[in-house]
Coordinates of C-alpha atoms in Angstrom, one line a residue:
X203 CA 0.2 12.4 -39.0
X204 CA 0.3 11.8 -35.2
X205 CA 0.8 8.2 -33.8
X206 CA -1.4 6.4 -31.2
X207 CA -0.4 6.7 -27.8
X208 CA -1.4 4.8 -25.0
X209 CA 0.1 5.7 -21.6
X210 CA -1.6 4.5 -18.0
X211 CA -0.9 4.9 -14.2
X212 CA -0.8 2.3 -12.1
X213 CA -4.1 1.7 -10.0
X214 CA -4.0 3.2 -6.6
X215 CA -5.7 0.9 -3.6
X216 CA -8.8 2.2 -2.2
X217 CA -7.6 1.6 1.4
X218 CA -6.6 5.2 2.0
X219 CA -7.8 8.5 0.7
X220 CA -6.0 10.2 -2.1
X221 CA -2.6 12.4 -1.1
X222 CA 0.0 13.8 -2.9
X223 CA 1.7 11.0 -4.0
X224 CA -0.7 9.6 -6.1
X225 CA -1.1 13.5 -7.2
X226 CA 2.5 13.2 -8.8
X227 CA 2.3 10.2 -10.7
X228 CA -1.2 11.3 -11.9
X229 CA 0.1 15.0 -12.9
X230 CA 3.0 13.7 -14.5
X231 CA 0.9 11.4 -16.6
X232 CA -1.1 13.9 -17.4
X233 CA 2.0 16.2 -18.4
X234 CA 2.8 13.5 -20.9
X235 CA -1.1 13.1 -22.4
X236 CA -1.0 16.3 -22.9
X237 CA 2.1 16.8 -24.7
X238 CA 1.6 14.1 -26.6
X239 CA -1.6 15.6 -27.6
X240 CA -0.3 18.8 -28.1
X241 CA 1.8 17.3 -30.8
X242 CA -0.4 16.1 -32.6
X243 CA -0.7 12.2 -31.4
X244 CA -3.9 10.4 -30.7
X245 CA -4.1 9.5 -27.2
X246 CA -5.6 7.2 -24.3
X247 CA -4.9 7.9 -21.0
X248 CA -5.9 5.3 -18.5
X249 CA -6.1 5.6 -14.6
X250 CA -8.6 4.0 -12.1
X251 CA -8.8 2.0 -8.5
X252 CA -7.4 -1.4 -7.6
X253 CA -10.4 -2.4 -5.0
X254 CA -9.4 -6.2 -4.8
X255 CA -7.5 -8.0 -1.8
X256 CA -6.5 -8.9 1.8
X257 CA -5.9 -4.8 2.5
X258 CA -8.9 -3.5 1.2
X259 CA -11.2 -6.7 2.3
X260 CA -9.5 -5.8 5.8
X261 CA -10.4 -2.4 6.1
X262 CA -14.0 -3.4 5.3
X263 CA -13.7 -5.8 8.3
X264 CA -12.6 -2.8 10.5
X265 CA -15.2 -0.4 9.7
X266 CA -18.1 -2.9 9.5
X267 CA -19.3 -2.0 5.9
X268 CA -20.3 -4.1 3.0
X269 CA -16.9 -4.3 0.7
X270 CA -18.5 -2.8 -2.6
X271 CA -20.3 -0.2 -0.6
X272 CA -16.5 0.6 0.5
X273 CA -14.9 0.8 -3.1
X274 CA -17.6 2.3 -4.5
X275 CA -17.3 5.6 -1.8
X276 CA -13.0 5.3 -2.2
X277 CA -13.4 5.0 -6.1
X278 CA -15.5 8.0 -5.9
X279 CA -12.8 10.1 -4.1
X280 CA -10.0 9.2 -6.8
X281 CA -12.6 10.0 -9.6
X282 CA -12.8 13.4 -8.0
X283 CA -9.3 13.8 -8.6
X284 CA -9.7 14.9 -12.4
X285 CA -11.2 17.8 -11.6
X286 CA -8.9 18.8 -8.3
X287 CA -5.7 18.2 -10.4
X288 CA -7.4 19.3 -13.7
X289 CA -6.7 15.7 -15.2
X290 CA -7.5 14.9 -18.6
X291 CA -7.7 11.1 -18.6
X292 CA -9.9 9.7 -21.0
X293 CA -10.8 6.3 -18.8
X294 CA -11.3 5.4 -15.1
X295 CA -10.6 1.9 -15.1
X296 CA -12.2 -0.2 -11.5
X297 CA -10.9 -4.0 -11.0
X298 CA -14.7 -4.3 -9.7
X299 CA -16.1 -3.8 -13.3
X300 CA -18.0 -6.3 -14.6
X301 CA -15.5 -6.3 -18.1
X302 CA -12.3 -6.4 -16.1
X303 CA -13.7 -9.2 -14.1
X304 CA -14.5 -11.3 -17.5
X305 CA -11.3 -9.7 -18.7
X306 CA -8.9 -11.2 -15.7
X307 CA -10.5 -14.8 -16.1
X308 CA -10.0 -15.0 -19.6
X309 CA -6.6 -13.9 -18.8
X310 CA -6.5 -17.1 -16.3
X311 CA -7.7 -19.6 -18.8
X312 CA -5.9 -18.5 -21.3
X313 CA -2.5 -18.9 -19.0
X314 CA -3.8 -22.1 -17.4
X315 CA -4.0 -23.2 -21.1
X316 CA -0.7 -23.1 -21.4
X317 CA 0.7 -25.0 -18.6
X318 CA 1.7 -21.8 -16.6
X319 CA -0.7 -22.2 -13.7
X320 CA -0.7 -25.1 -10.8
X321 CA -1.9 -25.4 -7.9
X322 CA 0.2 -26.8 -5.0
X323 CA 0.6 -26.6 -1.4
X324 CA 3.2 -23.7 0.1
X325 CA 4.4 -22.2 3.1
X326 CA 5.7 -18.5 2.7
X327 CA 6.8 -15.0 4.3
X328 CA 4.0 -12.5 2.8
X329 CA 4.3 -8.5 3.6
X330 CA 0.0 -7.7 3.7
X331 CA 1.5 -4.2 2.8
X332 CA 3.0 -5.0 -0.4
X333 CA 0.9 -8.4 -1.3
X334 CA 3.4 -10.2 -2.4
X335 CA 5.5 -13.3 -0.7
X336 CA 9.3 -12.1 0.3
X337 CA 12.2 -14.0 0.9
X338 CA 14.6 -13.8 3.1
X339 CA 17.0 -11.3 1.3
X340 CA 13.7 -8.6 0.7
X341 CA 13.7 -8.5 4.4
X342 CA 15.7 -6.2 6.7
X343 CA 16.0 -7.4 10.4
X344 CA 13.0 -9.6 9.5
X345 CA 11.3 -6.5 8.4
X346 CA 10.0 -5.5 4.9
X347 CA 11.9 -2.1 3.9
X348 CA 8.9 -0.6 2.7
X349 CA 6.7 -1.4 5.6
X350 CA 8.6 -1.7 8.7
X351 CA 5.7 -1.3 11.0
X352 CA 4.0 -4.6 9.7
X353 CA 5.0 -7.6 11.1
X354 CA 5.3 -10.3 8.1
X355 CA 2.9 -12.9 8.4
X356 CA 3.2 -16.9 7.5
X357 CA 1.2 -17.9 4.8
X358 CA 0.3 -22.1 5.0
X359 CA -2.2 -23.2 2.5
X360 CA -3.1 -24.5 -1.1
X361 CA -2.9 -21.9 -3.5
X362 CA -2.3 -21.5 -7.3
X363 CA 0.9 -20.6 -8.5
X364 CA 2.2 -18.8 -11.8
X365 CA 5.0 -20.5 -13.3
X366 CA 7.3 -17.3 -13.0
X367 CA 10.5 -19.1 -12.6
X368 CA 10.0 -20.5 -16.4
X369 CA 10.7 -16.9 -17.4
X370 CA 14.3 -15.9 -16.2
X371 CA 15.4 -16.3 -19.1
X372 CA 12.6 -15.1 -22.0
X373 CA 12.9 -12.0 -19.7
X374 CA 16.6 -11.3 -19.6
X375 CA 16.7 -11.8 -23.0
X376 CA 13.8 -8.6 -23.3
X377 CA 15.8 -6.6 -21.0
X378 CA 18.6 -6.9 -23.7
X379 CA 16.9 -6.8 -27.1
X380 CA 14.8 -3.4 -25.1
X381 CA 17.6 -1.3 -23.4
X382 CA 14.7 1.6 -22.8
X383 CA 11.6 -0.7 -21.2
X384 CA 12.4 1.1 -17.7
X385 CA 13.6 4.3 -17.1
X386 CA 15.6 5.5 -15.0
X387 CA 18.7 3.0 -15.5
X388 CA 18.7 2.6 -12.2
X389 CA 15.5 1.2 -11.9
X390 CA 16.2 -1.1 -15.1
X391 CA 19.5 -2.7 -13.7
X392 CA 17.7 -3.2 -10.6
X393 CA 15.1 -5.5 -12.1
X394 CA 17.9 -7.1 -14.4
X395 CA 19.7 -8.2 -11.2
X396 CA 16.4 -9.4 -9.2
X397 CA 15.8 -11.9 -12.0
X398 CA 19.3 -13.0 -12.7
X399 CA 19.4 -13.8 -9.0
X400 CA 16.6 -16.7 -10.0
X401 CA 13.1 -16.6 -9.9
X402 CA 10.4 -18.2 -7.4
X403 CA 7.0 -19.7 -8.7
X404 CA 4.1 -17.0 -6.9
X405 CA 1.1 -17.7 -5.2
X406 CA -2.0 -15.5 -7.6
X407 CA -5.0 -16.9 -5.6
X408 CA -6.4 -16.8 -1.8
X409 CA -9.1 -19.6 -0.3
X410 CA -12.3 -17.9 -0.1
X411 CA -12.8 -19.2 3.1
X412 CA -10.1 -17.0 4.6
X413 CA -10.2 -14.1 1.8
X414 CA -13.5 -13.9 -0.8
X415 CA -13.4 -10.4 -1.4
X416 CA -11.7 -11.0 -4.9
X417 CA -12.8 -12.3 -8.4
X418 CA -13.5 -15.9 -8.6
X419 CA -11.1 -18.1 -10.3
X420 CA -12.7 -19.8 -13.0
X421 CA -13.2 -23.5 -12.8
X422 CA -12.7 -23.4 -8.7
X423 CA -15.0 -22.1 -6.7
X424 CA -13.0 -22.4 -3.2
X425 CA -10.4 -19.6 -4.7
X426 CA -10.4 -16.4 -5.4
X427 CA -7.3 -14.2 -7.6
X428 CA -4.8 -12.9 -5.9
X429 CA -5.1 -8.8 -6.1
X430 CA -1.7 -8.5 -8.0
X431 CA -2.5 -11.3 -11.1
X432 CA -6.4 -9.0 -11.2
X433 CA -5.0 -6.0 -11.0
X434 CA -2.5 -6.2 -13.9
X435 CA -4.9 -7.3 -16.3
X436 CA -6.5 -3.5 -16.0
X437 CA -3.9 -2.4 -18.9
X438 CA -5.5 -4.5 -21.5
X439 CA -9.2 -4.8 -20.1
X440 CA -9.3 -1.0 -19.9
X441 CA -8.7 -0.9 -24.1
X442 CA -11.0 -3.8 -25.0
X443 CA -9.0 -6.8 -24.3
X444 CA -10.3 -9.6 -25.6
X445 CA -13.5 -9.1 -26.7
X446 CA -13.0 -5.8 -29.1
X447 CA -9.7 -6.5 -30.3
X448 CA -10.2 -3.5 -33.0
X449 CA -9.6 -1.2 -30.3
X450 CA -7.2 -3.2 -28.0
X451 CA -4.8 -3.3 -31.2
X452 CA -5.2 0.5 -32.2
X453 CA -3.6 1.0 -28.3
X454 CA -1.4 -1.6 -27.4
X455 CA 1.6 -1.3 -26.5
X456 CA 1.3 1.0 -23.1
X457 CA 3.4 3.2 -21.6
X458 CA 3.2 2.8 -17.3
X459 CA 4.2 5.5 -15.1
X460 CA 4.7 3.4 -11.6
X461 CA 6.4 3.8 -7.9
X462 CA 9.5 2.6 -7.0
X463 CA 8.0 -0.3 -5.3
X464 CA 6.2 -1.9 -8.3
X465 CA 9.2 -2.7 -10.2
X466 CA 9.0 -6.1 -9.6
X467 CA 5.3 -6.5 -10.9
X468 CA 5.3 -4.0 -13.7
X469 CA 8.7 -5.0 -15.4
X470 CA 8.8 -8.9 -15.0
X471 CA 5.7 -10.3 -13.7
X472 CA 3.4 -8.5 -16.1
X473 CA 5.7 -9.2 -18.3
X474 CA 6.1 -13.0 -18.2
X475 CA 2.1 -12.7 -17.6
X476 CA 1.7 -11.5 -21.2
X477 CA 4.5 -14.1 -22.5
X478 CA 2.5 -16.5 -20.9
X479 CA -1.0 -15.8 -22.8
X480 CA 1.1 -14.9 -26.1
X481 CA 0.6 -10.9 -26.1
X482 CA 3.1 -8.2 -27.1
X483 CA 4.9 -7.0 -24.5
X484 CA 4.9 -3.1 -22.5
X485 CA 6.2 -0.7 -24.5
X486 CA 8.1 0.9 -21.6
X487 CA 7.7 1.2 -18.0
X488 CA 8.5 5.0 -16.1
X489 CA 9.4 4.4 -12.3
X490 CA 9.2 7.8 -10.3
X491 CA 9.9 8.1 -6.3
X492 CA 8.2 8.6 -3.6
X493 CA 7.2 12.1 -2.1
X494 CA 8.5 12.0 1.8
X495 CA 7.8 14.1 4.7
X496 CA 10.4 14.3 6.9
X497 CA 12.2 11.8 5.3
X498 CA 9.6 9.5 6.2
X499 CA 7.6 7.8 3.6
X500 CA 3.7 9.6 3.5
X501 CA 1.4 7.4 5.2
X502 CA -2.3 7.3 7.1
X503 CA -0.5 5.0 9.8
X504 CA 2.3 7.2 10.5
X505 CA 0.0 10.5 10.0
X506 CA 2.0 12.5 7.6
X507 CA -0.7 12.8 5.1
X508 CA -0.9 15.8 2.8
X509 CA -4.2 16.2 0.8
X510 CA -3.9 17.6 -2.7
X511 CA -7.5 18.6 -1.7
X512 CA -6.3 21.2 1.3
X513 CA -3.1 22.7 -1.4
X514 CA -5.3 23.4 -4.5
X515 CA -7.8 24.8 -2.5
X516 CA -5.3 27.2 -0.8
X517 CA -3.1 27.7 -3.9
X518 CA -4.8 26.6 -6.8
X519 CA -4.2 23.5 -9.4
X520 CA -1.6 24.8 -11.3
X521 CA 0.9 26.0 -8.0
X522 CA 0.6 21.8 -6.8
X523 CA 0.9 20.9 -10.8
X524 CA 4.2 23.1 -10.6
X525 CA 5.8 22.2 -7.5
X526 CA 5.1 18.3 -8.3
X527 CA 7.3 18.2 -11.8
X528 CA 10.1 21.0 -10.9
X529 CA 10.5 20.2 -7.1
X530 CA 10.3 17.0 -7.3
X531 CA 12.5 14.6 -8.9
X532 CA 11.1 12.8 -11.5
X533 CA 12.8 9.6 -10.7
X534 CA 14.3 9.7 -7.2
X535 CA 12.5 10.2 -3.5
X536 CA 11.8 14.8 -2.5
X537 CA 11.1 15.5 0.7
X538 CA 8.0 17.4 0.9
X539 CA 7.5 20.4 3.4
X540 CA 4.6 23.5 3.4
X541 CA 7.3 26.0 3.9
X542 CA 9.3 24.3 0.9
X543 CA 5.9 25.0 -1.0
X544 CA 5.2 28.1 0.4
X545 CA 8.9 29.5 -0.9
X546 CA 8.2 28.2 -4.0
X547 CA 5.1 29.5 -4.7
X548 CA 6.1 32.9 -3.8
X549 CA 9.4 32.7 -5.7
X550 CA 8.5 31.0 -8.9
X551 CA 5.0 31.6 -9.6
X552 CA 3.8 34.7 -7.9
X553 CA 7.0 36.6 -8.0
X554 CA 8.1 34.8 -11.5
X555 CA 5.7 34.2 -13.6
X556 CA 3.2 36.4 -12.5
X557 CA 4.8 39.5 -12.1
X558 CA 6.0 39.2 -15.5
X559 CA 3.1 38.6 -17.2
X560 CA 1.4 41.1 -15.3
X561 CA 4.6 43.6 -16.3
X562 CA 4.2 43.0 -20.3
X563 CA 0.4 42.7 -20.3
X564 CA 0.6 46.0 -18.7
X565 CA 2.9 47.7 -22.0
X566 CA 1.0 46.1 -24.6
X567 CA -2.6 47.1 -22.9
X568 CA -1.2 50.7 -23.0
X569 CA 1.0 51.3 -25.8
X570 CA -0.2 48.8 -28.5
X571 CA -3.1 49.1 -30.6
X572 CA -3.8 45.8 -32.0
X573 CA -3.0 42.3 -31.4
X574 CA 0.8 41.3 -32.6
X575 CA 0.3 39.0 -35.4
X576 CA 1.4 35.8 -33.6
X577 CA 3.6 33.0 -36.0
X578 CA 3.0 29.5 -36.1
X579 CA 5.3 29.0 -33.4
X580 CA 6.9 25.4 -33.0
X581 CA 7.8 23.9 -29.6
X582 CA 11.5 24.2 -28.6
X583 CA 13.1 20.8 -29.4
X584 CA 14.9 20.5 -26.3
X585 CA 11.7 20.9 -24.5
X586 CA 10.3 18.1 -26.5
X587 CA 13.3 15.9 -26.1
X588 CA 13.2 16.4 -22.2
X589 CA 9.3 15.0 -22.4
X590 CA 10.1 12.2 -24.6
X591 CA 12.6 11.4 -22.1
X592 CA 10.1 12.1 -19.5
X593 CA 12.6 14.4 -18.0
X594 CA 9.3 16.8 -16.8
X595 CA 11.6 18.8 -14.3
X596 CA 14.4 19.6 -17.2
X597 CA 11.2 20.7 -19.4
X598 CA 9.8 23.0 -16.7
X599 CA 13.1 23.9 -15.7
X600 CA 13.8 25.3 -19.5
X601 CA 10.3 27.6 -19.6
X602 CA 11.7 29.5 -16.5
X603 CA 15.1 29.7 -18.0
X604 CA 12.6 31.5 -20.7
X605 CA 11.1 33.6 -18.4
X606 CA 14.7 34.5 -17.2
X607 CA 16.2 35.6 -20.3
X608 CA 12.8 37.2 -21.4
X609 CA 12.8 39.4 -17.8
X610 CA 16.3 39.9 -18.4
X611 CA 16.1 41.2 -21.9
X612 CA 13.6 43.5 -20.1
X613 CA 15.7 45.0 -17.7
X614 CA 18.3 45.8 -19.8
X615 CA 16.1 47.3 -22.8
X616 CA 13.6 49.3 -20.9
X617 CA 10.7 49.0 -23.2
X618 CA 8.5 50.9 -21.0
X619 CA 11.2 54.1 -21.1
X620 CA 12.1 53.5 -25.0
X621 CA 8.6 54.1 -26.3
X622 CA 7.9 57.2 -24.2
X623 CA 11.6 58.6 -26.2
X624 CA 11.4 56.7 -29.6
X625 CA 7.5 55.0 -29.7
X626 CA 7.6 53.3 -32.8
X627 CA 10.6 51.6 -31.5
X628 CA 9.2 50.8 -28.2
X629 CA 6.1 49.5 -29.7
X630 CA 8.3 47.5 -31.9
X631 CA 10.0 46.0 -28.7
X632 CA 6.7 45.5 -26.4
X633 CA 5.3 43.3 -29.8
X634 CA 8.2 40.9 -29.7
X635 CA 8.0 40.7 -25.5
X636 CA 4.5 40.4 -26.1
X637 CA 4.8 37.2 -28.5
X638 CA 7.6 35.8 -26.4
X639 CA 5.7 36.1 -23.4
X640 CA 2.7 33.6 -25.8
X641 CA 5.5 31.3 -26.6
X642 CA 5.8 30.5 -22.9
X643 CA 1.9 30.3 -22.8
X644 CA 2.3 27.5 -25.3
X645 CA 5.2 25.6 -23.6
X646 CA 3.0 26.1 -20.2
X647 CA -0.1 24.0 -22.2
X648 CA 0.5 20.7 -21.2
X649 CA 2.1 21.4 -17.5
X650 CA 0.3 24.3 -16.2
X651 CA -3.0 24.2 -18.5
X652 CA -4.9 26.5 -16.3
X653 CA -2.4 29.3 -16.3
X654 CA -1.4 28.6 -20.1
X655 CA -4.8 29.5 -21.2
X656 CA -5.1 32.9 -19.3
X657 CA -1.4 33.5 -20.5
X658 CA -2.8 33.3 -24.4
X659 CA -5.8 34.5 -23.7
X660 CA -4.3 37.6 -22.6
X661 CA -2.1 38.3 -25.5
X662 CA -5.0 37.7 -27.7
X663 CA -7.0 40.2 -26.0
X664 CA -4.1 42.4 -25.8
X665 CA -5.6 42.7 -21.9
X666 CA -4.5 42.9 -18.5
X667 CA -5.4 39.3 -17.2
X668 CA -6.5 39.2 -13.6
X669 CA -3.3 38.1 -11.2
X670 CA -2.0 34.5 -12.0
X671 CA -0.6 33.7 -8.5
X672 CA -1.7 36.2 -5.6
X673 CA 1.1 36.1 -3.1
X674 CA 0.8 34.3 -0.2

């Protein structure tokens, strides 16, 4: 009997159109949905847009449009990532539904209740490209790290404030009673220090006056939420929270694939956000890297956008799938470059993968009369550990080291000259390439769907497929 398993990404801003760093925590989501599935679990995979705050409100400003007329064209170009990266969420989540705006007030009342909201009067250093307030030890040279070409505004006004500071310690003791809430370790002793060093009270509304693109704050009609206290609340909204508690409880706890610069909101102020309304906790929280180009950090300002649009429509789904989870590291920053791509296309795919299904479709089309009788096959347990560890590279890495030892055992047996000298025997040999050659079909399923399927569907068919990868 398969378990529930809820997993989400985080929700991208609609400030920008999509590129291929959203493509790789999306795909790797995805990689773990469908293994999950593939196993046998029940699953719901979340995704959506964030559409809320000072960025998006001040790209609306710039190009003169109505803001929901805005989200509503961006939300439209994520959506239209499920079919360019052959996604199989099961819900598109928007923080400018009508449910996650009841959702995120209740949230608020409910936290207000219990003496964890106030409202007071603050000065602070804010970084519009992160929203969020810094100190002086985020900043380098007066500069935040991640966004060096924004200059960090001043923030003087009356805001409401989360009581964060009341959870240093509720949250150190999580970190030790859950040695596996964030992986990599790294990532986990980095939050573990960030809140040992003391934590600061934060601002989670904006005046209207100033800001109004964002949902009103119940009770207060002069404020609106602050995008990082709406946005949050998505997890639960998006599985029924609080009105259909049936199906918020068949879900709940989530697993959260984020970027390197969420730790601070996904693994301790969501977390003392759900202390502070009295719900159960994350149940873990992946951080992955960021894709660079030129060991610069892909941007629209700095103009070193790559569209998984322009690579799937040049190579196909399953080559930016593949490159995504074994060329780039699963937890630390890859530099991306086309000729990088390009190499590995040709190498791994094409060359690989292609050329050897293409070279044992070949034998059994011609020298077998029937369909090898395929077993009930089980999925390698070292490629299921590496997933549950959401080690995707290691897993890919293992169905090429398949592919290696089955072109190896190739080479040395010489099917295709055995059966013309000894043809039982030969046919006896192309059977048991041909059924390997499946069993790497099935360990493709949830990483290269796509290219699983025609894999399978060849070997049922006992049939030539057409070419997997055409070289480039």
């Amino acid at each position: 009997m398969g378990k529930n398993f809820y997993l989400t990404t985080t929700l991208p801003y609609v400030n920008a159109d999509p590129h291929v760093g959203h493509a790789l925590e999306f795909v790797t989501a995805d990689i773990i949905a469908r293994y999950r599935r593939l196993i046998g679990d029940e699953v719901f995979f979340n995704t959506g847009t964030d559409e809320y705050g000072q960025k998006v409100y001040t790209k609306t400003l710039e190009e003169k449009k109505d803001p929901q007329k805005y989200v509503d064209e961006y939300a439209e170009k994520f959506k239209k990532l499920k079919d360019t990266l052959n996604l199989s969420y099961d819900n598109f989540i928007r923080t400018t539904d009508e449910h996650h705006k009841m959702a995120a007030q209740e949230f608020w009342k409910r936290s207000i209740a219990n003496g964890d909201i106030e409202k007071k009067l603050y000065k602070s250093k804010y970084c519009a490209g992160c929203e969020l307030e810094k100190t002086d030890s985020d900043l380098v040279d007066g500069c935040c790290p991640e966004h060096r070409e924004q200059e960090i505004q001043i923030i003087e006004e009356e805001n409401y404030f989360f009581k964060f500071s009341k959870y240093q310690k509720p949250l150190l003791e999580l970190y030790k009673k859950n040695p596996q809430l964030v992986i990599p370790d790294f990532r986990f002793n980095e939050i573990k220090r960030f809140v040992e060093r003391g934590l600061e009270d934060f601002s989670i509304s904006r005046l209207k006056s100033k800001m109004p693109w964002g949902v009103p704050v119940p009770d207060d009609d002069e404020h609106v939420m602050y995008v990082w206290f709406d946005a949050l609340v998505n997890y639960i909204s998006a599985i029924g929270w609080p009105d259909d508690l049936k199906k918020f409880e068949k879900w709940w706890p989530v697993t959260q694939f984020a970027g390197k610069d969420q730790v601070r909101q996904q693994a301790a102020m969501w977390q003392a956000m759900l202390m502070s309304v009295g719900l159960p906790l994350s149940k873990q929280i992946v951080i992955h890297g960021f894709i660079t180009v030129d060991n610069d950090k892909m941007s629209k300002s700095v103009g070193n956008v790559i569209s998984p649009d322009d690579l799937v429509a040049e190579y196909g789904v399953d080559a930016l799938r593949y490159y995504l989870v074994r060329h780039v590291h699963p937890f630390e920053d890859s530099d991306f470059t086309m000729e990088k791509f390009k190499e590995a296309y040709n190498a791994n795919l094409a060359n690989g993968i292609g050329n050897l299904t293409a070279r044992i479709m070949k034998l059994a089309e011609t020298h077998l009369d029937e369909v090898p009788v395929i077993p009930d096959g089980t999925i390698p347990q070292e490629f299921e550990d590496f997933l549950n560890n959401f080690e995707v590279n290691k897993a890919v890495d293992l169905v090429w080291e398949h592919m290696g030892d089955l072109d190896k055992y190739i080479q040395e047996v010489k099917p295709f000259s055995v059966v013309k000298e000894e043809k039982q025997k030969g046919v006896e040999i192309i059977k048991n390439i041909t059924i390997k050659l499946y069993t790497i079909g099935r360990m493709l399923n949830p990483i290269l769907p796509k290219t699983s399927e025609k894999i399978k569907n060849a070997v049922k068919q006992n049939k030539m497929p057409e070419p997997l990868f055409v070289r480039k």
